[in-house]
Amino acid sequence: MSKPSLARGTRDFGPAQMAKRNYIFDTIRRIFQRYGFQPIETPAIENLSVLMGKYGDEGDQLLFKILNSGNFAEGLTEAQWQEGYKKLTLKVSEKGLRYDLTVPFARFVVMNRSDLVMPFKRYQIQPVWRADRPQRGRYREFYQCDADVVGTDSLLCEAEIVLMIHEVLRGLGVMDFTVKINNRKILSGIAEIIGAPGQEGPMCVAIDKLDKIGKEKVEQELLERGFSAEAIEKLQPIYELANNQTAIFDNLRQWLAGSEIGSKGVAELEEVWTKVTNFGLPSPQLQLDVTLARGLSYYTGAIFEVKANGVQMGSISGGGRYDNLTGTFGMPGLSGVGISFGVDRIYDVMEELKLFPENQSITTQVMITNFDADAEAYGLGVLRQLREAGINAELYPDASKLKKQFDYADRKRIPYVLIIGSEEIQTGVLSLKNMHSGEQQKLTLAEILGNFV
Amino acid sequence: MSKPSLARGTRDFGPAQMAKRNYIFDTIRRIFQRYGFQPIETPAIENLSVLMGKYGDEGDQLLFKILNSGNFAEGLTEAQWQEGYKKLTLKVSEKGLRYDLTVPFARFVVMNRSDLVMPFKRYQIQPVWRADRPQRGRYREFYQCDADVVGTDSLLCEAEIVLMIHEVLRGLGVMDFTVKINNRKILSGIAEIIGAPGQEGPMCVAIDKLDKIGKEKVEQELLERGFSAEAIEKLQPIYELANNQTAIFDNLRQWLAGSEIGSKGVAELEEVWTKVTNFGLPSPQLQLDVTLARGLSYYTGAIFEVKANGVQMGSISGGGRYDNLTGTFGMPGLSGVGISFGVDRIYDVMEELKLFPENQSITTQVMITNFDADAEAYGLGVLRQLREAGINAELYPDASKLKKQFDYADRKRIPYVLIIGSEEIQTGVLSLKNMHSGEQQKLTLAEILGNFV
């Protein structure tokens, strides 16, 4: 007999939270489908050969690994035990839990290449697991909602992602947000222009901290990371571009005129802008942010990040274009672009801004009281007819005191209670109590059914 | 560069399978809600202290265990390595994957006891994991759909479960099925009557094989399991009862008249029958099966099992009443009753009987062709209006050859293609092609929007 507990960093969701979470999932799912994305699901358990080496060393550490079944220690020598846990891990474990939805998607595409209609537009809404240190807003098990297009490098896909982000957030009532967009090619171009080609990685790590530590300390870090004083001097325009959106494309185009790749990045972003405009999206909340990098990782073109304004919260959505996602599985040259929504953060934003609609809870609409065996027998027939009319209904399971029954309805937020006693059975006129107003009406079953349609 | 593979016993679900699976999930969810059940979700990862010892020795072996993060081998001595893998497991692993939805539900109830409205009716639709040997129809990761009521011993709950099973299966178009029902108390009563009180466990193991090995071999097994010749002789009526439903309650009541618990079991089942009748369920497909035991495990009252007739397939649903589910977590005396639907088997039954509706796939309804930049710009505005009208729509992302675009629409089973070229832009009259009939109509956008509403 032990007092049970949740595993660290995991959560239960009760009915009230489920209703709110489903409200978010349903909105995202509806809009993904509206844009022509089709659902897939992949297993939670993947071979470690699929997962390892895809998320960097830190990611490999944060993967939840599953102990081999049966005698996992069989045949291991003392020398192998002593070798250190990293090597040992692969001897006692060959499977792990999904870390994100992107790598399993890449595996899916490669394994189903001959059946898929390209360009393939898929969405996927499933939990992922990371052995991260839990903290406020960071969990070890959480949902991702991803939509990706693979098999085309058309910039229409980037524009569609910008549109989808707007529709999802506006659909949820989150009206004040900013979709930041950048392009890996612009970052490569900047690195070229300042005389540090290929160094956009370390450059971005430093610049990413601009908001937090200010320009002076960013420049100090750049120096420490091996950038020359000349390069740092040539980087000056970036601070202006980061803060001033006026004529930003002209300024950027001019600055990067000497870099082919940089110019291509600017042209790509301009084309995305044009397509968004052609679509007629009302008041786009889109901002070119030349400092946006999102760790670069596998992005090769557009980079997206979304923040809710007026709320203390990290990005609620992010994504970008990658040109070689499936290359690691032996299928090179497949370009794709995708976006991921973080449901937990969106949930917190919506709670803080009080954006969840009232009465979202999935509950019974009508509860029938239970007076005694006769009333119950009569009530069962009424119950059937309510349900046949599509009304969520239940009959209180015991002939308990009425107060207890009403208390149940009240706490379960059931809006209507149907009182059936001997008088009601004789007359066929039932008493329907509105639990919100307290008002009680005498109605026939036909009238009640009519009320709910 | 490795050729990727799925972990053994796991599956991907592509868009076509997702549509069919969602059809099943949506039906089950709708009916659970119709009956007043509310959704909860629990994490995939649970502490092993919650999971171990709940499913018997075999279950403990079949639990997927998660290797501790970081240096899991730290501080382990050689002696501990040598101790055998079972003891070692608990030193390198403290978490595991959910094995069913019942134990996590019991944990949830205990941890949230003060917030829950009793009786608490919850449903839960989530995957579970078992390190079983994979075979046809048996997977290591599969979904369960459970509905349980806890906090009441009212037999109305049993009747409601019988009703729900009927509504779910009929709702899915599975019309020929049998809901078998029994009661643990009847089995206990039979054991008493034959002079082997408390021996219903081994008795059921033998009798369960009646269909497969015949009466003679069942009796031989009973003998081997220590039942006396006299007990076996006294068990004769069970074979008659197993095959003949006529006056079964009378016969059973008469047979078990000398056993208090047995008589109580018969009375309970009769009450369930009465309530089902009072509800007015048309043509109940309900059968009292005195040999039904479902391994007994934690069942203390009703036991359910559902089979689809005319299909070679194990049970597609099962459940029962348990009186002490939460006792193991320090909360004794909470009675509950539940049912679990096996989606994978229901899926296979529906495939075999061709019960899935046509055109279930979640896909785009209208695809707009992409001739050139001008047509695309015009098409984007049309696209927005289609989507605003609630139509799932997409614009082909590249100005590829039309044949390729139509091929895409065809393979993605998109029912309508909207052709927009220079003529269409000038006149505002668009060409809508029905991909099924091949028919092509000239329509304004307003007319098209009207067609789809």
PDB file of N, CA and C in Angstrom, chain B residues 222-277:
ATOM      1  N   LEU B 222     -10.017 -30.672 -14.525  1.00  0.00           N
ATOM      2  CA  LEU B 222     -10.529 -30.368 -13.187  1.00  0.00           C
ATOM      3  C   LEU B 222      -9.979 -31.376 -12.172  1.00  0.00           C
ATOM      4  N   LEU B 223      -9.952 -32.601 -12.588  1.00  0.00           N
ATOM      5  CA  LEU B 223      -9.417 -33.659 -11.733  1.00  0.00           C
ATOM      6  C   LEU B 223      -7.950 -33.381 -11.399  1.00  0.00           C
ATOM      7  N   GLU B 224      -7.193 -33.024 -12.459  1.00  0.00           N
ATOM      8  CA  GLU B 224      -5.779 -32.712 -12.270  1.00  0.00           C
ATOM      9  C   GLU B 224      -5.584 -31.503 -11.369  1.00  0.00           C
ATOM     10  N   ARG B 225      -6.548 -30.571 -11.417  1.00  0.00           N
ATOM     11  CA  ARG B 225      -6.424 -29.374 -10.597  1.00  0.00           C
ATOM     12  C   ARG B 225      -6.932 -29.608  -9.174  1.00  0.00           C
ATOM     13  N   GLY B 226      -7.253 -30.871  -8.852  1.00  0.00           N
ATOM     14  CA  GLY B 226      -7.562 -31.200  -7.464  1.00  0.00           C
ATOM     15  C   GLY B 226      -9.041 -31.203  -7.123  1.00  0.00           C
ATOM     16  N   PHE B 227      -9.902 -31.058  -8.115  1.00  0.00           N
ATOM     17  CA  PHE B 227     -11.330 -31.155  -7.824  1.00  0.00           C
ATOM     18  C   PHE B 227     -11.697 -32.626  -7.660  1.00  0.00           C
ATOM     19  N   SER B 228     -12.570 -32.900  -6.686  1.00  0.00           N
ATOM     20  CA  SER B 228     -12.956 -34.291  -6.423  1.00  0.00           C
ATOM     21  C   SER B 228     -13.923 -34.781  -7.493  1.00  0.00           C
ATOM     22  N   ALA B 229     -14.022 -36.081  -7.618  1.00  0.00           N
ATOM     23  CA  ALA B 229     -14.969 -36.678  -8.573  1.00  0.00           C
ATOM     24  C   ALA B 229     -16.387 -36.215  -8.246  1.00  0.00           C
ATOM     25  N   GLU B 230     -16.651 -36.072  -6.958  1.00  0.00           N
ATOM     26  CA  GLU B 230     -17.979 -35.635  -6.526  1.00  0.00           C
ATOM     27  C   GLU B 230     -18.249 -34.198  -6.983  1.00  0.00           C
ATOM     28  N   ALA B 231     -17.254 -33.331  -6.812  1.00  0.00           N
ATOM     29  CA  ALA B 231     -17.387 -31.929  -7.233  1.00  0.00           C
ATOM     30  C   ALA B 231     -17.641 -31.859  -8.739  1.00  0.00           C
ATOM     31  N   ILE B 232     -16.876 -32.676  -9.458  1.00  0.00           N
ATOM     32  CA  ILE B 232     -17.010 -32.670 -10.921  1.00  0.00           C
ATOM     33  C   ILE B 232     -18.400 -33.155 -11.329  1.00  0.00           C
ATOM     34  N   GLU B 233     -18.901 -34.122 -10.602  1.00  0.00           N
ATOM     35  CA  GLU B 233     -20.248 -34.619 -10.867  1.00  0.00           C
ATOM     36  C   GLU B 233     -21.285 -33.525 -10.599  1.00  0.00           C
ATOM     37  N   LYS B 234     -21.079 -32.807  -9.494  1.00  0.00           N
ATOM     38  CA  LYS B 234     -22.026 -31.750  -9.131  1.00  0.00           C
ATOM     39  C   LYS B 234     -22.004 -30.574 -10.102  1.00  0.00           C
ATOM     40  N   LEU B 235     -20.937 -30.511 -10.880  1.00  0.00           N
ATOM     41  CA  LEU B 235     -20.785 -29.399 -11.821  1.00  0.00           C
ATOM     42  C   LEU B 235     -21.577 -29.616 -13.113  1.00  0.00           C
ATOM     43  N   GLN B 236     -22.175 -30.807 -13.244  1.00  0.00           N
ATOM     44  CA  GLN B 236     -22.879 -31.148 -14.495  1.00  0.00           C
ATOM     45  C   GLN B 236     -23.821 -30.047 -15.021  1.00  0.00           C
ATOM     46  N   PRO B 237     -24.637 -29.425 -14.164  1.00  0.00           N
ATOM     47  CA  PRO B 237     -25.599 -28.463 -14.717  1.00  0.00           C
ATOM     48  C   PRO B 237     -24.956 -27.332 -15.528  1.00  0.00           C
ATOM     49  N   ILE B 238     -23.679 -27.049 -15.256  1.00  0.00           N
ATOM     50  CA  ILE B 238     -23.058 -25.912 -15.948  1.00  0.00           C
ATOM     51  C   ILE B 238     -23.011 -26.147 -17.460  1.00  0.00           C
ATOM     52  N   TYR B 239     -22.850 -27.387 -17.880  1.00  0.00           N
ATOM     53  CA  TYR B 239     -22.761 -27.650 -19.318  1.00  0.00           C
ATOM     54  C   TYR B 239     -24.100 -27.404 -19.996  1.00  0.00           C
ATOM     55  N   GLU B 240     -25.151 -27.760 -19.286  1.00  0.00           N
ATOM     56  CA  GLU B 240     -26.501 -27.497 -19.795  1.00  0.00           C
ATOM     57  C   GLU B 240     -26.744 -25.983 -19.869  1.00  0.00           C
ATOM     58  N   LEU B 241     -26.378 -25.289 -18.771  1.00  0.00           N
ATOM     59  CA  LEU B 241     -26.592 -23.846 -18.698  1.00  0.00           C
ATOM     60  C   LEU B 241     -25.777 -23.097 -19.756  1.00  0.00           C
ATOM     61  N   ALA B 242     -24.615 -23.652 -20.079  1.00  0.00           N
ATOM     62  CA  ALA B 242     -23.755 -22.978 -21.053  1.00  0.00           C
ATOM     63  C   ALA B 242     -24.356 -23.031 -22.451  1.00  0.00           C
ATOM     64  N   ASN B 243     -25.197 -24.012 -22.697  1.00  0.00           N
ATOM     65  CA  ASN B 243     -25.694 -24.213 -24.059  1.00  0.00           C
ATOM     66  C   ASN B 243     -27.164 -23.902 -24.249  1.00  0.00           C
ATOM     67  N   ASN B 244     -27.857 -23.625 -23.166  1.00  0.00           N
ATOM     68  CA  ASN B 244     -29.297 -23.460 -23.296  1.00  0.00           C
ATOM     69  C   ASN B 244     -29.761 -22.247 -22.496  1.00  0.00           C
ATOM     70  N   GLN B 245     -30.211 -21.231 -23.226  1.00  0.00           N
ATOM     71  CA  GLN B 245     -30.609 -19.990 -22.560  1.00  0.00           C
ATOM     72  C   GLN B 245     -32.054 -20.041 -22.047  1.00  0.00           C
ATOM     73  N   THR B 246     -32.791 -21.081 -22.433  1.00  0.00           N
ATOM     74  CA  THR B 246     -34.203 -21.143 -22.036  1.00  0.00           C
ATOM     75  C   THR B 246     -34.336 -21.221 -20.518  1.00  0.00           C
ATOM     76  N   ALA B 247     -35.117 -20.321 -19.967  1.00  0.00           N
ATOM     77  CA  ALA B 247     -35.376 -20.294 -18.515  1.00  0.00           C
ATOM     78  C   ALA B 247     -34.078 -20.347 -17.721  1.00  0.00           C
ATOM     79  N   ILE B 248     -33.038 -19.731 -18.258  1.00  0.00           N
ATOM     80  CA  ILE B 248     -31.719 -19.869 -17.632  1.00  0.00           C
ATOM     81  C   ILE B 248     -31.682 -19.295 -16.219  1.00  0.00           C
ATOM     82  N   PHE B 249     -32.404 -18.169 -16.019  1.00  0.00           N
ATOM     83  CA  PHE B 249     -32.410 -17.594 -14.674  1.00  0.00           C
ATOM     84  C   PHE B 249     -33.080 -18.535 -13.677  1.00  0.00           C
ATOM     85  N   ASP B 250     -34.210 -19.119 -14.083  1.00  0.00           N
ATOM     86  CA  ASP B 250     -34.899 -20.063 -13.195  1.00  0.00           C
ATOM     87  C   ASP B 250     -33.998 -21.250 -12.856  1.00  0.00           C
ATOM     88  N   ASN B 251     -33.395 -21.829 -13.878  1.00  0.00           N
ATOM     89  CA  ASN B 251     -32.538 -22.996 -13.676  1.00  0.00           C
ATOM     90  C   ASN B 251     -31.349 -22.670 -12.781  1.00  0.00           C
ATOM     91  N   LEU B 252     -30.773 -21.502 -13.043  1.00  0.00           N
ATOM     92  CA  LEU B 252     -29.592 -21.098 -12.287  1.00  0.00           C
ATOM     93  C   LEU B 252     -29.973 -20.811 -10.833  1.00  0.00           C
ATOM     94  N   ARG B 253     -31.101 -20.133 -10.640  1.00  0.00           N
ATOM     95  CA  ARG B 253     -31.557 -19.790  -9.293  1.00  0.00           C
ATOM     96  C   ARG B 253     -31.792 -21.060  -8.481  1.00  0.00           C
ATOM     97  N   GLN B 254     -32.407 -22.018  -9.154  1.00  0.00           N
ATOM     98  CA  GLN B 254     -32.689 -23.298  -8.515  1.00  0.00           C
ATOM     99  C   GLN B 254     -31.393 -24.029  -8.121  1.00  0.00           C
ATOM    100  N   TRP B 255     -30.464 -24.069  -9.060  1.00  0.00           N
ATOM    101  CA  TRP B 255     -29.188 -24.756  -8.832  1.00  0.00           C
ATOM    102  C   TRP B 255     -28.409 -24.130  -7.672  1.00  0.00           C
ATOM    103  N   LEU B 256     -28.411 -22.782  -7.632  1.00  0.00           N
ATOM    104  CA  LEU B 256     -27.581 -22.088  -6.641  1.00  0.00           C
ATOM    105  C   LEU B 256     -28.353 -21.699  -5.382  1.00  0.00           C
ATOM    106  N   ALA B 257     -29.575 -22.246  -5.218  1.00  0.00           N
ATOM    107  CA  ALA B 257     -30.422 -21.847  -4.091  1.00  0.00           C
ATOM    108  C   ALA B 257     -29.703 -22.034  -2.751  1.00  0.00           C
ATOM    109  N   GLY B 258     -28.809 -23.001  -2.681  1.00  0.00           N
ATOM    110  CA  GLY B 258     -28.115 -23.261  -1.424  1.00  0.00           C
ATOM    111  C   GLY B 258     -26.929 -22.358  -1.166  1.00  0.00           C
ATOM    112  N   SER B 259     -26.609 -21.461  -2.087  1.00  0.00           N
ATOM    113  CA  SER B 259     -25.464 -20.562  -1.903  1.00  0.00           C
ATOM    114  C   SER B 259     -25.953 -19.120  -1.841  1.00  0.00           C
ATOM    115  N   GLU B 260     -25.644 -18.469  -0.719  1.00  0.00           N
ATOM    116  CA  GLU B 260     -26.088 -17.087  -0.556  1.00  0.00           C
ATOM    117  C   GLU B 260     -25.452 -16.184  -1.628  1.00  0.00           C
ATOM    118  N   ILE B 261     -24.143 -16.311  -1.779  1.00  0.00           N
ATOM    119  CA  ILE B 261     -23.451 -15.431  -2.730  1.00  0.00           C
ATOM    120  C   ILE B 261     -23.888 -15.740  -4.158  1.00  0.00           C
ATOM    121  N   GLY B 262     -24.077 -17.043  -4.448  1.00  0.00           N
ATOM    122  CA  GLY B 262     -24.529 -17.426  -5.784  1.00  0.00           C
ATOM    123  C   GLY B 262     -25.892 -16.836  -6.089  1.00  0.00           C
ATOM    124  N   SER B 263     -26.802 -16.917  -5.109  1.00  0.00           N
ATOM    125  CA  SER B 263     -28.142 -16.371  -5.316  1.00  0.00           C
ATOM    126  C   SER B 263     -28.099 -14.864  -5.521  1.00  0.00           C
ATOM    127  N   LYS B 264     -27.189 -14.229  -4.787  1.00  0.00           N
ATOM    128  CA  LYS B 264     -27.047 -12.780  -4.940  1.00  0.00           C
ATOM    129  C   LYS B 264     -26.581 -12.438  -6.366  1.00  0.00           C
ATOM    130  N   GLY B 265     -25.656 -13.240  -6.867  1.00  0.00           N
ATOM    131  CA  GLY B 265     -25.161 -13.017  -8.231  1.00  0.00           C
ATOM    132  C   GLY B 265     -26.280 -13.137  -9.257  1.00  0.00           C
ATOM    133  N   VAL B 266     -27.136 -14.167  -9.059  1.00  0.00           N
ATOM    134  CA  VAL B 266     -28.253 -14.346  -9.998  1.00  0.00           C
ATOM    135  C   VAL B 266     -29.202 -13.144  -9.912  1.00  0.00           C
ATOM    136  N   ALA B 267     -29.493 -12.727  -8.675  1.00  0.00           N
ATOM    137  CA  ALA B 267     -30.407 -11.585  -8.492  1.00  0.00           C
ATOM    138  C   ALA B 267     -29.838 -10.322  -9.139  1.00  0.00           C
ATOM    139  N   GLU B 268     -28.541 -10.114  -8.998  1.00  0.00           N
ATOM    140  CA  GLU B 268     -27.909  -8.932  -9.597  1.00  0.00           C
ATOM    141  C   GLU B 268     -28.066  -8.938 -11.109  1.00  0.00           C
ATOM    142  N   LEU B 269     -27.784 -10.090 -11.709  1.00  0.00           N
ATOM    143  CA  LEU B 269     -27.888 -10.160 -13.178  1.00  0.00           C
ATOM    144  C   LEU B 269     -29.324  -9.946 -13.640  1.00  0.00           C
ATOM    145  N   GLU B 270     -30.272 -10.521 -12.876  1.00  0.00           N
ATOM    146  CA  GLU B 270     -31.679 -10.330 -13.265  1.00  0.00           C
ATOM    147  C   GLU B 270     -32.058  -8.854 -13.206  1.00  0.00           C
ATOM    148  N   GLU B 271     -31.510  -8.150 -12.207  1.00  0.00           N
ATOM    149  CA  GLU B 271     -31.816  -6.727 -12.103  1.00  0.00           C
ATOM    150  C   GLU B 271     -31.236  -5.952 -13.291  1.00  0.00           C
ATOM    151  N   VAL B 272     -30.042  -6.321 -13.685  1.00  0.00           N
ATOM    152  CA  VAL B 272     -29.442  -5.674 -14.866  1.00  0.00           C
ATOM    153  C   VAL B 272     -30.356  -5.886 -16.079  1.00  0.00           C
ATOM    154  N   TRP B 273     -30.835  -7.133 -16.231  1.00  0.00           N
ATOM    155  CA  TRP B 273     -31.734  -7.465 -17.340  1.00  0.00           C
ATOM    156  C   TRP B 273     -32.984  -6.581 -17.311  1.00  0.00           C
ATOM    157  N   THR B 274     -33.572  -6.449 -16.105  1.00  0.00           N
ATOM    158  CA  THR B 274     -34.786  -5.647 -15.952  1.00  0.00           C
ATOM    159  C   THR B 274     -34.540  -4.197 -16.365  1.00  0.00           C
ATOM    160  N   LYS B 275     -33.408  -3.659 -15.931  1.00  0.00           N
ATOM    161  CA  LYS B 275     -33.129  -2.257 -16.254  1.00  0.00           C
ATOM    162  C   LYS B 275     -32.929  -2.077 -17.755  1.00  0.00           C
ATOM    163  N   VAL B 276     -32.248  -3.043 -18.370  1.00  0.00           N
ATOM    164  CA  VAL B 276     -32.060  -2.970 -19.826  1.00  0.00           C
ATOM    165  C   VAL B 276     -33.432  -2.981 -20.511  1.00  0.00           C
ATOM    166  N   THR B 277     -34.325  -3.811 -20.001  1.00  0.00           N
ATOM    167  CA  THR B 277     -35.673  -3.886 -20.567  1.00  0.00           C
ATOM    168  C   THR B 277     -36.432  -2.576 -20.351  1.00  0.00           C
TER     169      THR B 277
END
